[in-house]
mmCIF file of C-alpha atoms in Angstrom:
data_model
loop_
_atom_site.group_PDB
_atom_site.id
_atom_site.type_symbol
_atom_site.label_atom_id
_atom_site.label_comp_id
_atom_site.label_asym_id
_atom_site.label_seq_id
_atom_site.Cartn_x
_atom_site.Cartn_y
_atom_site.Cartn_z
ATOM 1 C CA UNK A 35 18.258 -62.022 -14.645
ATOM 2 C CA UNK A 36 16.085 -61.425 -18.076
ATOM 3 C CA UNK A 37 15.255 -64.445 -19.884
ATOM 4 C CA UNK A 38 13.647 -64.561 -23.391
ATOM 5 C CA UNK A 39 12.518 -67.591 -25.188
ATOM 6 C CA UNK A 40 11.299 -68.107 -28.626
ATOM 7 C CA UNK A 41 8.393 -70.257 -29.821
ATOM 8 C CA UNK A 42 9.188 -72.299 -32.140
ATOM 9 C CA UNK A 43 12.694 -72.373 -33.124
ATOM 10 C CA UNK A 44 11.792 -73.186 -36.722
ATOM 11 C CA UNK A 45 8.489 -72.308 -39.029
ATOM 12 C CA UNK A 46 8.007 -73.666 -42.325
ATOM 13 C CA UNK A 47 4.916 -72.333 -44.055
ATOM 14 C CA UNK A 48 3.170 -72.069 -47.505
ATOM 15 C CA UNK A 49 3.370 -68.559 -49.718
ATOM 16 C CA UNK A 50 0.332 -66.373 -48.561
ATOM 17 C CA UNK A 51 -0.215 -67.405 -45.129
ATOM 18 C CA UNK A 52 -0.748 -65.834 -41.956
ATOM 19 C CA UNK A 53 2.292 -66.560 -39.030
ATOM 20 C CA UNK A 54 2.305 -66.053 -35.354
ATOM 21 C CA UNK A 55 5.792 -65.698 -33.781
ATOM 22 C CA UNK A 56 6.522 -65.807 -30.128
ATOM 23 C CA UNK A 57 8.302 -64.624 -27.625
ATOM 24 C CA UNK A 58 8.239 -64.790 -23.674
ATOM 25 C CA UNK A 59 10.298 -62.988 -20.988
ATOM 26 C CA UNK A 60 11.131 -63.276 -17.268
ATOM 27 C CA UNK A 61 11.281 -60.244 -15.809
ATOM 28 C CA UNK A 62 8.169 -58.125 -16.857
ATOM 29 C CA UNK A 63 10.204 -54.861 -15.603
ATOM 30 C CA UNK A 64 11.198 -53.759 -19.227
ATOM 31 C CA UNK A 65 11.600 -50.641 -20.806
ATOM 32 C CA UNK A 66 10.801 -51.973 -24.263
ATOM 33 C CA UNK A 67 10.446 -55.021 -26.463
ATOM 34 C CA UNK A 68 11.997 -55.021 -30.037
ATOM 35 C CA UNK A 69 12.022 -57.039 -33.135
ATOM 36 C CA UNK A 70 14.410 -57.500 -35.597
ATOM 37 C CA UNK A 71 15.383 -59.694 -39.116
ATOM 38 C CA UNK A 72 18.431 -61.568 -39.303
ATOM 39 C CA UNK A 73 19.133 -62.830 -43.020
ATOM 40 C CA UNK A 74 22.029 -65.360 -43.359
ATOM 41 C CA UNK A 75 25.417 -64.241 -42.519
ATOM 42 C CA UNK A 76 23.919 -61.065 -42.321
ATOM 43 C CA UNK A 77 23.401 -57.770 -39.379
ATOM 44 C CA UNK A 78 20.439 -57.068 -37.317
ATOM 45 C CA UNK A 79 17.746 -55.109 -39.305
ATOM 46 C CA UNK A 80 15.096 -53.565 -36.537
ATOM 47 C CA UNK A 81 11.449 -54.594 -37.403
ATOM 48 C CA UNK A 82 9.509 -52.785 -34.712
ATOM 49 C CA UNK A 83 10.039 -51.765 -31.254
ATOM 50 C CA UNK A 84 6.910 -51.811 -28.566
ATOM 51 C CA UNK A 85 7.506 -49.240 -25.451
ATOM 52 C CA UNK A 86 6.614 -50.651 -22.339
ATOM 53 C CA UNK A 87 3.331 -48.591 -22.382
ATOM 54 C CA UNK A 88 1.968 -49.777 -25.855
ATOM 55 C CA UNK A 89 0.181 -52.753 -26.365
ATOM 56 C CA UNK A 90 0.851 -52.625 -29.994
ATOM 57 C CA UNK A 91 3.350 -51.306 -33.149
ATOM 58 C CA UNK A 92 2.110 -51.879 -36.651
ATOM 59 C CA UNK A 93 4.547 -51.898 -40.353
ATOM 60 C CA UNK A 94 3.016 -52.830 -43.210
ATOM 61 C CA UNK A 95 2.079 -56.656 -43.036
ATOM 62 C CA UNK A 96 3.988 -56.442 -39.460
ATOM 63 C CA UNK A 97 1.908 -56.393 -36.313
ATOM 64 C CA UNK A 98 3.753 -56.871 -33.220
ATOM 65 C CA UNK A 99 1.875 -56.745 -29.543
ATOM 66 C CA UNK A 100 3.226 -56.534 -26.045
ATOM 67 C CA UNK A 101 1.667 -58.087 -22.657
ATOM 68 C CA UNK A 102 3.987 -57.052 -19.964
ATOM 69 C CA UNK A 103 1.932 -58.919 -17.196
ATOM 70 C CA UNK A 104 1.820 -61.833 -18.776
ATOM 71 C CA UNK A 105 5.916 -61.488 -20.187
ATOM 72 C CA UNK A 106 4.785 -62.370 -24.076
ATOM 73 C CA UNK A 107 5.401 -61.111 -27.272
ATOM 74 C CA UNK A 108 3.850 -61.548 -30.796
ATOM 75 C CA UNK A 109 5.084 -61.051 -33.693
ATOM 76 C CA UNK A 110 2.107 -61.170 -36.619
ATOM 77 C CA UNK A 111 3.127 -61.808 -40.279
ATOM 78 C CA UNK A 112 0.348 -61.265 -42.818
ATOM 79 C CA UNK A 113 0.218 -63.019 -46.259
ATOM 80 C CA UNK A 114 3.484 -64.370 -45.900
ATOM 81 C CA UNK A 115 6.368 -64.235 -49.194
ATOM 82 C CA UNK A 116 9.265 -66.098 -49.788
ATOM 83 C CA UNK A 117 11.137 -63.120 -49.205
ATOM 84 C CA UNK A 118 10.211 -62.752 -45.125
ATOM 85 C CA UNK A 119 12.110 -66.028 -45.382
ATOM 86 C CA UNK A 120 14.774 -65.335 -42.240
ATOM 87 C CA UNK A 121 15.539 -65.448 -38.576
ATOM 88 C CA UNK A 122 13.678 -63.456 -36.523
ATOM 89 C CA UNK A 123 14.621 -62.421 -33.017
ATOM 90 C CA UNK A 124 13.019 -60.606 -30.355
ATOM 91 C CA UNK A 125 14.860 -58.725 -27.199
ATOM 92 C CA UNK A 126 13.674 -57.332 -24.060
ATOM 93 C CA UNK A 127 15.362 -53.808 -23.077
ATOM 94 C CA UNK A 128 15.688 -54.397 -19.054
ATOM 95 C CA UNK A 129 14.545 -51.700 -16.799
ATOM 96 C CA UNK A 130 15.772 -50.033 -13.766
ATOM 97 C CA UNK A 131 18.939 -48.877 -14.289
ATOM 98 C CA UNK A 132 19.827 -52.189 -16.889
ATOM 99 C CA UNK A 133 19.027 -50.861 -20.728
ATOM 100 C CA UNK A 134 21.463 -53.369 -22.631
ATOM 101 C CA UNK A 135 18.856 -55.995 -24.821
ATOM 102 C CA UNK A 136 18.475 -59.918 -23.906
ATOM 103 C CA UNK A 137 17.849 -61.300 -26.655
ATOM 104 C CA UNK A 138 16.358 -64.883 -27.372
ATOM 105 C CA UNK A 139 18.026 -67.530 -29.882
ATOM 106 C CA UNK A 140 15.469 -66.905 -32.914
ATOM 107 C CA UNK A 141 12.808 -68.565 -34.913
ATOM 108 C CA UNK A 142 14.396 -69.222 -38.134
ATOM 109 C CA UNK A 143 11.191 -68.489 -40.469
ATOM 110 C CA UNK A 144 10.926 -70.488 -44.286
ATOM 111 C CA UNK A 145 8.251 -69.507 -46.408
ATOM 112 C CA UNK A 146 7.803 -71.595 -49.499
ATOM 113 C CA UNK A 147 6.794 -70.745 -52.760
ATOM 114 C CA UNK B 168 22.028 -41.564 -43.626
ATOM 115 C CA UNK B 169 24.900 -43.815 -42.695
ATOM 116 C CA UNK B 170 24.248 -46.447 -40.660
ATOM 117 C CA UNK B 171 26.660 -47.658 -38.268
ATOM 118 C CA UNK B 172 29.676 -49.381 -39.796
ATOM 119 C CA UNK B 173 32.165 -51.271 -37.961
ATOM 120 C CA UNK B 174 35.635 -52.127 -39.155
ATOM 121 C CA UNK B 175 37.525 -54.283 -39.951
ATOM 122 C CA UNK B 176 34.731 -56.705 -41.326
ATOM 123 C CA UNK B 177 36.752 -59.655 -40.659
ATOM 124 C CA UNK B 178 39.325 -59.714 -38.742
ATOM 125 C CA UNK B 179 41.673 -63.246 -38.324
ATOM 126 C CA UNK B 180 44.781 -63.487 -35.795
ATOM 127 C CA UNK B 181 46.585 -65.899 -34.160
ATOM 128 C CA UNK B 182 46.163 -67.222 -30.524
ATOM 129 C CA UNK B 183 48.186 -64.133 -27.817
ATOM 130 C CA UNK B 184 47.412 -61.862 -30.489
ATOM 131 C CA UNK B 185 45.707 -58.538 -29.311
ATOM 132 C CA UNK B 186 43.134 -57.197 -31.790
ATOM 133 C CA UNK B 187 40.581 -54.178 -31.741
ATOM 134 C CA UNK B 188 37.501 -53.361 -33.245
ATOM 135 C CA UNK B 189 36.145 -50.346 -34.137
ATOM 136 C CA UNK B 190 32.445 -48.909 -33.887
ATOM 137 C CA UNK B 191 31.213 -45.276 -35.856
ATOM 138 C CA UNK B 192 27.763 -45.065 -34.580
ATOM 139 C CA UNK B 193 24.789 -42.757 -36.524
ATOM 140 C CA UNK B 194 25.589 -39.700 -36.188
ATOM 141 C CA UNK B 195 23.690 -38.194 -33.379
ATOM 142 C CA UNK B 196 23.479 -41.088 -31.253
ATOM 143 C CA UNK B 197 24.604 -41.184 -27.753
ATOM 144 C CA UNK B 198 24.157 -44.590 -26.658
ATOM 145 C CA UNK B 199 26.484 -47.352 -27.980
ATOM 146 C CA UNK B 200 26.459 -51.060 -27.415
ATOM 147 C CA UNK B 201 28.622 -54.428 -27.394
ATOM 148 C CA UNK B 202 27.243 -57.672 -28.276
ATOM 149 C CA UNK B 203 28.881 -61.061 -28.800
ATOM 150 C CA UNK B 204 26.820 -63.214 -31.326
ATOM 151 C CA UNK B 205 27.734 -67.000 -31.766
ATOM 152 C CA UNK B 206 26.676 -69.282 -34.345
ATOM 153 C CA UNK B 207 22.437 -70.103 -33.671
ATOM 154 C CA UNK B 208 22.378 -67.886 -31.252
ATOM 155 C CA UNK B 209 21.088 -64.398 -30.210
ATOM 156 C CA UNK B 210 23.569 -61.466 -29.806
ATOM 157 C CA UNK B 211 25.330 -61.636 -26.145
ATOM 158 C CA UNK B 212 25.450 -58.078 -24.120
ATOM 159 C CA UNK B 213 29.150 -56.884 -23.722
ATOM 160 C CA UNK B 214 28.849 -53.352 -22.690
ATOM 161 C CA UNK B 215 27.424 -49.913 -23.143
ATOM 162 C CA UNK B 216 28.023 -46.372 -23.064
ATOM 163 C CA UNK B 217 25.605 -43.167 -22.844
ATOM 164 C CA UNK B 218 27.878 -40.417 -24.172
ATOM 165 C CA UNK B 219 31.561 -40.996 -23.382
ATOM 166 C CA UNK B 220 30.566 -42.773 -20.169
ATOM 167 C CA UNK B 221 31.003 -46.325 -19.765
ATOM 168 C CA UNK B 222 27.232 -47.507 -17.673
ATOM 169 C CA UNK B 223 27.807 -51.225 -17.968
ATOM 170 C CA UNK B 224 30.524 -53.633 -18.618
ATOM 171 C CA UNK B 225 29.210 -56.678 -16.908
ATOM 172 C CA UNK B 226 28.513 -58.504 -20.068
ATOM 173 C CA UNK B 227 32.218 -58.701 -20.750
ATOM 174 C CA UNK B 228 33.547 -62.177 -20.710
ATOM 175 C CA UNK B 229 36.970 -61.226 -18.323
ATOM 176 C CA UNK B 230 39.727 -58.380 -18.090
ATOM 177 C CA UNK B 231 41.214 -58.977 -21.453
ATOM 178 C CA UNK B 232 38.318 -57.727 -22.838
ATOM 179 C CA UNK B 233 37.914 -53.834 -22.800
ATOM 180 C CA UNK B 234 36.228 -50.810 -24.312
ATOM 181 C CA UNK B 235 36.446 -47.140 -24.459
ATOM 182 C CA UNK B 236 34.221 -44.464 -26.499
ATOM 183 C CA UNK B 237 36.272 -41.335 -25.292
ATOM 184 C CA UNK B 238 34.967 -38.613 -27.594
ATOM 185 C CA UNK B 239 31.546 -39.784 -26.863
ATOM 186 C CA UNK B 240 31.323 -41.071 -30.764
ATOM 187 C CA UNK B 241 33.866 -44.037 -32.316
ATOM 188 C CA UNK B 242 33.955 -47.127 -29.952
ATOM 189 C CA UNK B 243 36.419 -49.389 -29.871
ATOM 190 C CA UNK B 244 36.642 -53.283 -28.361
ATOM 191 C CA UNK B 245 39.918 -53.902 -27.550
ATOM 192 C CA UNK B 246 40.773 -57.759 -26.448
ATOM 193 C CA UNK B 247 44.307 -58.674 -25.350
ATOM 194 C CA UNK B 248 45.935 -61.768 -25.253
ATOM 195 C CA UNK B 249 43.299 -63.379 -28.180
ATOM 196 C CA UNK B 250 42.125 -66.990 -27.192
ATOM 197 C CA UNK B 251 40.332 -69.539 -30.168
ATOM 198 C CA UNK B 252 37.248 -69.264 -27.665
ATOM 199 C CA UNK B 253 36.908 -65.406 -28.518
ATOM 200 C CA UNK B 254 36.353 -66.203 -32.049
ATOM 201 C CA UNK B 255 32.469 -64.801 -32.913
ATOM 202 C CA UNK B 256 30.839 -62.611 -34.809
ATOM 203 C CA UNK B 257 31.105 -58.846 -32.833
ATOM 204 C CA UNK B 258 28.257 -56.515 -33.198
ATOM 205 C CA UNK B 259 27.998 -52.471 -32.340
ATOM 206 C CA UNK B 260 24.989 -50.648 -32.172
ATOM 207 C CA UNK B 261 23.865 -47.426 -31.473
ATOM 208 C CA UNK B 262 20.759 -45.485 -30.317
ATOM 209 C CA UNK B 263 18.926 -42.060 -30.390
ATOM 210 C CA UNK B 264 18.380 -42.842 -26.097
ATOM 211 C CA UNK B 265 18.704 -45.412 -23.949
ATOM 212 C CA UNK B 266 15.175 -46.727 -24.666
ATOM 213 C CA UNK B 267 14.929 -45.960 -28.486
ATOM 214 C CA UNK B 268 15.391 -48.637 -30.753
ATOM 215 C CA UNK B 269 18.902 -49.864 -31.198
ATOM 216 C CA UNK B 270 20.315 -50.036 -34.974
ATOM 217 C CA UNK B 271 22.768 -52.746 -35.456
ATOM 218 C CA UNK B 272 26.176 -52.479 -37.670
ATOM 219 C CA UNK B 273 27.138 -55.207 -39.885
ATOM 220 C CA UNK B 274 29.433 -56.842 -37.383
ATOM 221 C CA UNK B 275 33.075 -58.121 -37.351
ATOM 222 C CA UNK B 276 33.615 -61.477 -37.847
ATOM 223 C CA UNK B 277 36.986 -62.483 -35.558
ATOM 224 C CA UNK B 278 38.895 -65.746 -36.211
ATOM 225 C CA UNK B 279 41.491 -66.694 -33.949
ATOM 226 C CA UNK B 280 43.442 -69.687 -35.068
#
């Protein structure tokens, strides 16, 4: 059974700087690993999405990479703004014949002014 | 385009109650999923379909709990018999494949009292 974990639950950083997220998975089988925003009392907006053959997926000031082998996920944030302020969580799209997304609980991210 | 919408946003019934829940995925899209999402917490698989075909339904809690997708487009959630423990937030999404990135509707928030 696909686990995911998220490292650490809560950030709190200054305007401007640099983040690392993380994320970890169980079962390195996976078809894909994907990102996404939650905002408070909010939906789901995708971020990026890394296919089990890519090391890598870059938006904007979003760099996310992918080491199946090892079961970990990144999530880069560059310069940093009050308004990345959210939850972000990742999920692991299960392979064989499983494609529904495990998702982990979240890091809820603050950015200060 | 239109994203997928769910209806009704919130939805509040009393205990024995049956309620369902309706999905309209992107146009396009012929994978559709389930998820449960409490309070803190990542979204919970329920179920999926590829087309009008029902692939996985182990996510869903017991037998009151169904779904269907017959025209291979609107989805509906269909719980009988409503207990206070099914109240959460219920989220749809849909996808291009079943390894494409999954785009998440606003959700229906379900209150039973």
């Amino acid at each position: 059974k696909q686990e995911v974990t998220q490292i650490p639950a809560a950030l709190s950083v200054p305007e401007g700087e640099n983040l690392v997220l993380n994320c970890s998975f169980t079962d390195s089988a996976i078809y894909n690993l994907q990102w996404f925003r939650q905002d408070p009392g909010k939906g789901l907006t995708s971020l990026l999405l890394i296919q089990s053959s890519q090391r890598e997926q870059t938006s904007g000031r979003l760099n996310a990479s992918l080491d199946k082998s090892s079961g970990r996920s990144t999530l880069y944030i560059a310069a940093s703004q009050p308004g990345d302020s959210a939850t972000y969580l990742c999920a692991a799209n299960s392979g064989g014949s499983n494609y529904k997304l495990t998702f982990g609980k979240g890091t809820l991210l603050t950015v200060n002014p | 385009g239109a994203g997928v919408s769910q209806s009704p946003r919130y939805k509040v019934t009393k205990r024995g109650q049956d309620v369902a829940l309706r999905c309209d995925p992107i146009s396009g899209h012929v994978s559709l999923y389930w998820y449960r999402q409490a309070l803190g917490q990542g979204p919970e698989f329920l179920t999926y379909f590829n087309y009008e075909a029902q692939q996985d339904k182990s996510g869903l809690p017991n037998d009151r709990f169904s779904a269907e997708r017959p025209e291979g487009s609107i989805s509906t959630l269909t719980i009988q018999r409503t207990e206070q423990r099914d109240s959460a937030m219920y989220r749809c999404a849909s996808s291009p494949n079943l390894i494409d990135t999954q785009y998440f509707g606003p959700g229906t928030r379900l209150t039973v009292l």
